[in-house]
Short mmCIF file of N, CA and C in Angstrom, two decimals:
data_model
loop_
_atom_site.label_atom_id
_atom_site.label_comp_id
_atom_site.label_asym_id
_atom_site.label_seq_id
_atom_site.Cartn_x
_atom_site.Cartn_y
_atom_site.Cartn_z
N UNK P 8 -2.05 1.32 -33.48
CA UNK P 8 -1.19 0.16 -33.41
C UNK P 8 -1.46 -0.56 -32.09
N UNK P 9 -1.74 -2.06 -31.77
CA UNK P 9 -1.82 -2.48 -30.78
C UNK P 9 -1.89 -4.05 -31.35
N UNK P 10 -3.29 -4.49 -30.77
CA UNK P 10 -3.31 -6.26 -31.25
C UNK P 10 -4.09 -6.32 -32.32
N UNK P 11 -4.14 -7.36 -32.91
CA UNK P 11 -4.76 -7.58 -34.05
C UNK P 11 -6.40 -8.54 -33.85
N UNK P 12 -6.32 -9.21 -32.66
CA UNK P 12 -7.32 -9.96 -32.14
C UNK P 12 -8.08 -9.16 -31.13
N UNK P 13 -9.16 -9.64 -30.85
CA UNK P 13 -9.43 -9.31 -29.51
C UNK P 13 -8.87 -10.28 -28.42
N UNK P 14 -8.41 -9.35 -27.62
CA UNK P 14 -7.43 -9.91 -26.61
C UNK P 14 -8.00 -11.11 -25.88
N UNK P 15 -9.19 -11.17 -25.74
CA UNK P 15 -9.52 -12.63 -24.94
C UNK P 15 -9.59 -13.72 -26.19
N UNK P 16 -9.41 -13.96 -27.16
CA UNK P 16 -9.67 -14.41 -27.89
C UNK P 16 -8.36 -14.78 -28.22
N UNK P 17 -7.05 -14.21 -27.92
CA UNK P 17 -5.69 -14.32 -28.39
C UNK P 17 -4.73 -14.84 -27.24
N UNK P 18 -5.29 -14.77 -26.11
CA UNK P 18 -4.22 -15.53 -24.90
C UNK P 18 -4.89 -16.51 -24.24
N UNK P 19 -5.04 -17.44 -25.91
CA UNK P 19 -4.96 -19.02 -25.17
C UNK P 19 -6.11 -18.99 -23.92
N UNK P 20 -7.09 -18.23 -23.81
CA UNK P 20 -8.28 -18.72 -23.07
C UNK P 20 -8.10 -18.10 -21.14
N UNK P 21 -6.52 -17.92 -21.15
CA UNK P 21 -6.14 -17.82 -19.64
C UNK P 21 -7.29 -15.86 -19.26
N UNK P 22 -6.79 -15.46 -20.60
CA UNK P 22 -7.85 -13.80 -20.14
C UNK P 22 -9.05 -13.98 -20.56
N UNK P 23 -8.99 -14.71 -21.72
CA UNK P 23 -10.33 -14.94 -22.68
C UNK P 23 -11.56 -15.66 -21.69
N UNK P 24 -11.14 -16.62 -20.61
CA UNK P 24 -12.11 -17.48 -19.73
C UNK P 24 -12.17 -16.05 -18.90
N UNK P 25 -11.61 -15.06 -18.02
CA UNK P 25 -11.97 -14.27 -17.21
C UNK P 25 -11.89 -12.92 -17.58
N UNK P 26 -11.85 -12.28 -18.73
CA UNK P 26 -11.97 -11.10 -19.28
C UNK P 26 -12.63 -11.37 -20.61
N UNK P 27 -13.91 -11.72 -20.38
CA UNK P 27 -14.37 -11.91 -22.26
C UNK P 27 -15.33 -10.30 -22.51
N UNK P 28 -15.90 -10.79 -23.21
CA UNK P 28 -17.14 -9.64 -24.23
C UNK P 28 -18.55 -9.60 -23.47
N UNK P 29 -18.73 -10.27 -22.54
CA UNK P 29 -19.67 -10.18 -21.00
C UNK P 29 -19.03 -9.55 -19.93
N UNK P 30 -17.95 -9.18 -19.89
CA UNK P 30 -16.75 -8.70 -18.20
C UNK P 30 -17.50 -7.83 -18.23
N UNK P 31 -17.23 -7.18 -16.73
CA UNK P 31 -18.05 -5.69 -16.15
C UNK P 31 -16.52 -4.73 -16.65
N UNK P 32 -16.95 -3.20 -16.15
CA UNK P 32 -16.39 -2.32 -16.84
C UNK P 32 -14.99 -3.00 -16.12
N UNK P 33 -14.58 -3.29 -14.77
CA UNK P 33 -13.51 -3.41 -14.01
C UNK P 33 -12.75 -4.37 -15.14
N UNK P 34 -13.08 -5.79 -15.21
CA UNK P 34 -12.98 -6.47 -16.47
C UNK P 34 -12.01 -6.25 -17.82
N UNK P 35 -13.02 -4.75 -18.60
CA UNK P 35 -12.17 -4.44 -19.45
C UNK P 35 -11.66 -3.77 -19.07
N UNK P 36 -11.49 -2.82 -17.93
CA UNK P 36 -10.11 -1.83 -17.91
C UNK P 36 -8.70 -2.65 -17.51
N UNK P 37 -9.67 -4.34 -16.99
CA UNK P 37 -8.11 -5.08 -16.68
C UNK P 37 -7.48 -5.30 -18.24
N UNK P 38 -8.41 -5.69 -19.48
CA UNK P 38 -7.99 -5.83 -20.81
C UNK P 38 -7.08 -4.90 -21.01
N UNK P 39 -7.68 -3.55 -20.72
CA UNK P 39 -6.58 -2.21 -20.95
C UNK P 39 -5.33 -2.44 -20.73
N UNK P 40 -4.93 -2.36 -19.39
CA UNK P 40 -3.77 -2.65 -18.65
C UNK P 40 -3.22 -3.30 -19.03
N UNK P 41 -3.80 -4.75 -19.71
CA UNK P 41 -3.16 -5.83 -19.74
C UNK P 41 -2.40 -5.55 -21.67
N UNK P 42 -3.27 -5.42 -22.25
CA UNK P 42 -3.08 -4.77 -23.53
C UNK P 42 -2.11 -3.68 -23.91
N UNK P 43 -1.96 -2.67 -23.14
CA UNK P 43 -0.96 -1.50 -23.16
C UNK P 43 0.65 -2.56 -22.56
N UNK P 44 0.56 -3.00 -21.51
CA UNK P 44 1.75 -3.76 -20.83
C UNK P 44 2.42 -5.00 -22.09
N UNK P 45 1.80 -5.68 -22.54
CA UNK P 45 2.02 -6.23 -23.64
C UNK P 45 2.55 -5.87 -24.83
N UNK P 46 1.88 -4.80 -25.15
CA UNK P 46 2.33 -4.08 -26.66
C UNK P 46 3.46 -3.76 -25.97
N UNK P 47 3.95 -2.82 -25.13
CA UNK P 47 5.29 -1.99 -25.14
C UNK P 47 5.69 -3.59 -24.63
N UNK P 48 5.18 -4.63 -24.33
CA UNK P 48 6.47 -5.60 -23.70
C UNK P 48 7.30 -6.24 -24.94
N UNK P 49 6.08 -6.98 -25.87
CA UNK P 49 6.34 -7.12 -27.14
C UNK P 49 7.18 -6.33 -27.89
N UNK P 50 6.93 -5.01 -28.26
CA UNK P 50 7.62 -4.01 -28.95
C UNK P 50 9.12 -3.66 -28.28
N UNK P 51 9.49 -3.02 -27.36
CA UNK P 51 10.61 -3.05 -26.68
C UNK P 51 10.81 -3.79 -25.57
N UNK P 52 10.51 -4.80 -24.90
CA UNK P 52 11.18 -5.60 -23.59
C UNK P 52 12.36 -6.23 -24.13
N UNK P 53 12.77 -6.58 -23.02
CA UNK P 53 13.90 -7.57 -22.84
C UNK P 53 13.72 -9.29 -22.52
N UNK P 54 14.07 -9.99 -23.35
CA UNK P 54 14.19 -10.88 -22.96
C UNK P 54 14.84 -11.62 -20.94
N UNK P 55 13.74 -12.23 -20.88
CA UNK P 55 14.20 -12.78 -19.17
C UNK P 55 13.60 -11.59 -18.18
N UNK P 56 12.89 -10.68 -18.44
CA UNK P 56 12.53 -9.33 -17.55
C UNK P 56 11.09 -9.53 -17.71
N UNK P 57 10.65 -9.42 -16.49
CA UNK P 57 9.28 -9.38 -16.11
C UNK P 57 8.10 -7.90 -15.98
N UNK P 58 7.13 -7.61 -16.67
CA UNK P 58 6.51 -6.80 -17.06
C UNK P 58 5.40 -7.03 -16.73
N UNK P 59 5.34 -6.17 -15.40
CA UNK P 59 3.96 -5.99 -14.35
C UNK P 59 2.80 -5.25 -15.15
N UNK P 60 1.39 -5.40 -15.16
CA UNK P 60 0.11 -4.64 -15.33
C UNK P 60 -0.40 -4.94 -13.75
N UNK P 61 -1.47 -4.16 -13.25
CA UNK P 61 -2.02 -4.13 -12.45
C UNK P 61 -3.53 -3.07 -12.77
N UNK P 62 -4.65 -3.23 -12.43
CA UNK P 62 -6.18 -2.28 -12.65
C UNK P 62 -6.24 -1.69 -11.01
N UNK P 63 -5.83 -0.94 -10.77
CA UNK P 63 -5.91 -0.19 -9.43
C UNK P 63 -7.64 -0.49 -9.16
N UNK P 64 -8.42 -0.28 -9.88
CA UNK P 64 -10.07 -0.33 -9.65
C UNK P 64 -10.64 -1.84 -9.40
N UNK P 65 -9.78 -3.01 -9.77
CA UNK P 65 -10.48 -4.26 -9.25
C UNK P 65 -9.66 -5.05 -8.61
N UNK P 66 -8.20 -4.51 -8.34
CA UNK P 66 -7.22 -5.34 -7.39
C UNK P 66 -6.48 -6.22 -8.62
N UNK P 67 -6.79 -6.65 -9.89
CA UNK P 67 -6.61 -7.89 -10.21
C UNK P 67 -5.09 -7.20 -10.92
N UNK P 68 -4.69 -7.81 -11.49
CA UNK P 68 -3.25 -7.79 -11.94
C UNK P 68 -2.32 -8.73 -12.44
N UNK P 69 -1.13 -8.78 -12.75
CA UNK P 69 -0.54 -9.95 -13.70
C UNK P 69 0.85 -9.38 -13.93
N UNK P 70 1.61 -9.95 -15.19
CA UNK P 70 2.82 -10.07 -15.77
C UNK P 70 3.23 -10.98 -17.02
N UNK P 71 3.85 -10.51 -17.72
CA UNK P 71 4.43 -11.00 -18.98
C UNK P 71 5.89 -10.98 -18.94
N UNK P 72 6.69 -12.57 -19.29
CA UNK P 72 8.05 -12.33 -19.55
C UNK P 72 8.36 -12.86 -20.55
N UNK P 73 9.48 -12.20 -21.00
CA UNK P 73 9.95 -12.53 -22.57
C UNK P 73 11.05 -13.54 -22.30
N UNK P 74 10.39 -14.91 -23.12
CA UNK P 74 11.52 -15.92 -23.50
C UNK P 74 12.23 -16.21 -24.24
N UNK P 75 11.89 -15.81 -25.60
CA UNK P 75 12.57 -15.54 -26.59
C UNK P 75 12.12 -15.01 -27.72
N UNK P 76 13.23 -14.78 -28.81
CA UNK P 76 12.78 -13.96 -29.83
C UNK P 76 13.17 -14.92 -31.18
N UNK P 77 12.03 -14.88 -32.13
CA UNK P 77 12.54 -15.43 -33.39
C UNK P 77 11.40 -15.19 -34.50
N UNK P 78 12.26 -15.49 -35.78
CA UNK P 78 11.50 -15.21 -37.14
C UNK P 78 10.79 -16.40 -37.37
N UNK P 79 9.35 -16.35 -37.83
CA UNK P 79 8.26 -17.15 -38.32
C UNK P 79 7.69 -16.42 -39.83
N UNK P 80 7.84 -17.50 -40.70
CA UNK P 80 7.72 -17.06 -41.78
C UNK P 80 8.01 -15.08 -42.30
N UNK P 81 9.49 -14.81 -41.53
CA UNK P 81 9.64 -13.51 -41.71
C UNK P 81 8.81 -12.34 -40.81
N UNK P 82 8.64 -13.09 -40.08
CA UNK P 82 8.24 -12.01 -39.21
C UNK P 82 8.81 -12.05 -37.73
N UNK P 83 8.54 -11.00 -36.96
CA UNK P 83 9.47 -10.75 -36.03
C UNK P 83 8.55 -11.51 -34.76
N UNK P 84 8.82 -12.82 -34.03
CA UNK P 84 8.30 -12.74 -33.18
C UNK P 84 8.40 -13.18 -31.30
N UNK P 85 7.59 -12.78 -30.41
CA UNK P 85 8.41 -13.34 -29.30
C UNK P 85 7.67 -14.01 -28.63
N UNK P 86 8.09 -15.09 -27.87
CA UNK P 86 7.83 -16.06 -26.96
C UNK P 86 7.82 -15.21 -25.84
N UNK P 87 6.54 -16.02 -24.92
CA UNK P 87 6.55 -15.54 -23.58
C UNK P 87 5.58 -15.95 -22.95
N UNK P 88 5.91 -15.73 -21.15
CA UNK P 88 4.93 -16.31 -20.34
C UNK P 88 4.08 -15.20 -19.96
N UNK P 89 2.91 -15.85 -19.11
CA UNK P 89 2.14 -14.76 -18.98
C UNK P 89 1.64 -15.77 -17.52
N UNK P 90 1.49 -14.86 -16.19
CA UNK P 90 0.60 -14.97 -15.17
C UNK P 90 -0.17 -13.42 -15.14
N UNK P 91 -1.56 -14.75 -14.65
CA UNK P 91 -2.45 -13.35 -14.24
C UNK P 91 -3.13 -14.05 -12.99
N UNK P 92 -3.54 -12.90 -12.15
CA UNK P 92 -4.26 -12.92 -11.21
C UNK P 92 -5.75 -12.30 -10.68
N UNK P 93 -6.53 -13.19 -11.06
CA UNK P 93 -8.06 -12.26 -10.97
C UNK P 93 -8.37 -13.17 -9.81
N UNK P 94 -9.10 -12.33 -9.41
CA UNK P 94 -9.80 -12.26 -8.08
C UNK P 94 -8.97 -13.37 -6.55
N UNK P 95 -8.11 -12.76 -6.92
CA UNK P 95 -7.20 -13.98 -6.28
C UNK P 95 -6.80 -15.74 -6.85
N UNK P 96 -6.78 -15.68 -7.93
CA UNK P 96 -7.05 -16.61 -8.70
C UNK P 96 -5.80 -16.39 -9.43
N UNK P 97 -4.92 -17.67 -9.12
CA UNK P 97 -3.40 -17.42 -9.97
C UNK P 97 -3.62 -18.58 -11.52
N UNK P 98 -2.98 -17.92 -12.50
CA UNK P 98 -3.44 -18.56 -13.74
C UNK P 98 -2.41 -18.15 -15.20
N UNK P 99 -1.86 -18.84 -15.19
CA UNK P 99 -0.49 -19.12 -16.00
C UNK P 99 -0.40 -19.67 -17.63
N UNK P 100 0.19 -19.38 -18.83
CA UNK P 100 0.50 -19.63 -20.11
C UNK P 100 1.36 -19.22 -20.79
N UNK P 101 1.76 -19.90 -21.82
CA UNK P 101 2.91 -19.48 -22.25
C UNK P 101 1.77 -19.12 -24.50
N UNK P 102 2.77 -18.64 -24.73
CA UNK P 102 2.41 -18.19 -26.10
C UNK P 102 3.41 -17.39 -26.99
N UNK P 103 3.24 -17.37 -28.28
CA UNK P 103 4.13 -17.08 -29.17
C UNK P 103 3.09 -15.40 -30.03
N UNK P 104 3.79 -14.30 -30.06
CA UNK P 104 3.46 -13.36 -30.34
C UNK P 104 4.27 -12.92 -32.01
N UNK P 105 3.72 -12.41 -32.74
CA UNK P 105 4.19 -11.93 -34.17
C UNK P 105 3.71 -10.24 -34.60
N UNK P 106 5.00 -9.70 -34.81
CA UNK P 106 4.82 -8.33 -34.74
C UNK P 106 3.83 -8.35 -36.48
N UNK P 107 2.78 -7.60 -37.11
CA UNK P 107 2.24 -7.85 -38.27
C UNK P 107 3.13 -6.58 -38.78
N UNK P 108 2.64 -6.90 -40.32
CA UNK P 108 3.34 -5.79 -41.26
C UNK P 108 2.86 -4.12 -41.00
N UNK P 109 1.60 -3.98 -40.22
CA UNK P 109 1.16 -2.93 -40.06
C UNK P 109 1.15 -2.35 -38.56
N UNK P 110 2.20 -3.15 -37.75
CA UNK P 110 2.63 -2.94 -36.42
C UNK P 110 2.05 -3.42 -35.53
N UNK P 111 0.87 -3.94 -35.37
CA UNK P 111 0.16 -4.93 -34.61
C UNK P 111 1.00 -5.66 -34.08
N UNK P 112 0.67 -6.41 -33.16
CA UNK P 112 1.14 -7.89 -32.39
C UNK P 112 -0.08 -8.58 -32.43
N UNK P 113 0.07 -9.66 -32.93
CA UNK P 113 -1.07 -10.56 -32.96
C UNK P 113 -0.27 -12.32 -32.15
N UNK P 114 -1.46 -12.88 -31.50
CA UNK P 114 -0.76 -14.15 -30.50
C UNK P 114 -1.42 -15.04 -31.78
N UNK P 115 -0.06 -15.98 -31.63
CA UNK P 115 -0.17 -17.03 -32.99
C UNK P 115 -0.17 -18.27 -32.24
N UNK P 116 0.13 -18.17 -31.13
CA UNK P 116 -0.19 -19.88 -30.48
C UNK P 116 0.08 -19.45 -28.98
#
């Protein structure tokens, strides 16, 4: 259970431009981080609470907060912002997440 996309491919370009399918290993273990912090943020967070990732191995790091929650064509889904920070590089989006029938979270806009 996790995402349904590949993650650079699903947040609107902000990870996808600096974590793609060329990143060095540091790169994807930031995907990791960033991927694990998401699912449990998606799955249980709180709305208005901020949900730190950080890659101890390349410094880089970020956060996700939940803005809101609502049904799209029956499904469960949540709004939220997202900053990240690579290489000292601050870089900000917002996006709409949908839990799938098979427990996934997949980003729908």
């Amino acid at each position: 259970v996790g995402f349904s996309l590949a993650f650079g491919d699903s947040i609107g370009g902000v990870i996808g431009n600096r974590i793609g399918a060329d990143a060095d290993d540091d790169d994807r273990c930031d995907s990791h981080y960033v991927r694990s912090t998401y699912y449990s943020t998606f799955e249980r967070g709180r709305e208005g609470r901020r949900y730190n990732w950080r890659n101890p191995h390349s410094g880089n790091y970020g956060y996700v907060r939940l803005e809101g929650t609502r049904r799209i064509r029956g499904q469960r889904c949540r709004e939220f912002e997202q900053t990240i920070f690579i290489d000292g590089d601050r870089e900000t989006a917002t996006g709409v997440a949908c839990r799938q029938r098979n427990g996934d979270w997949k980003i729908v806009s």
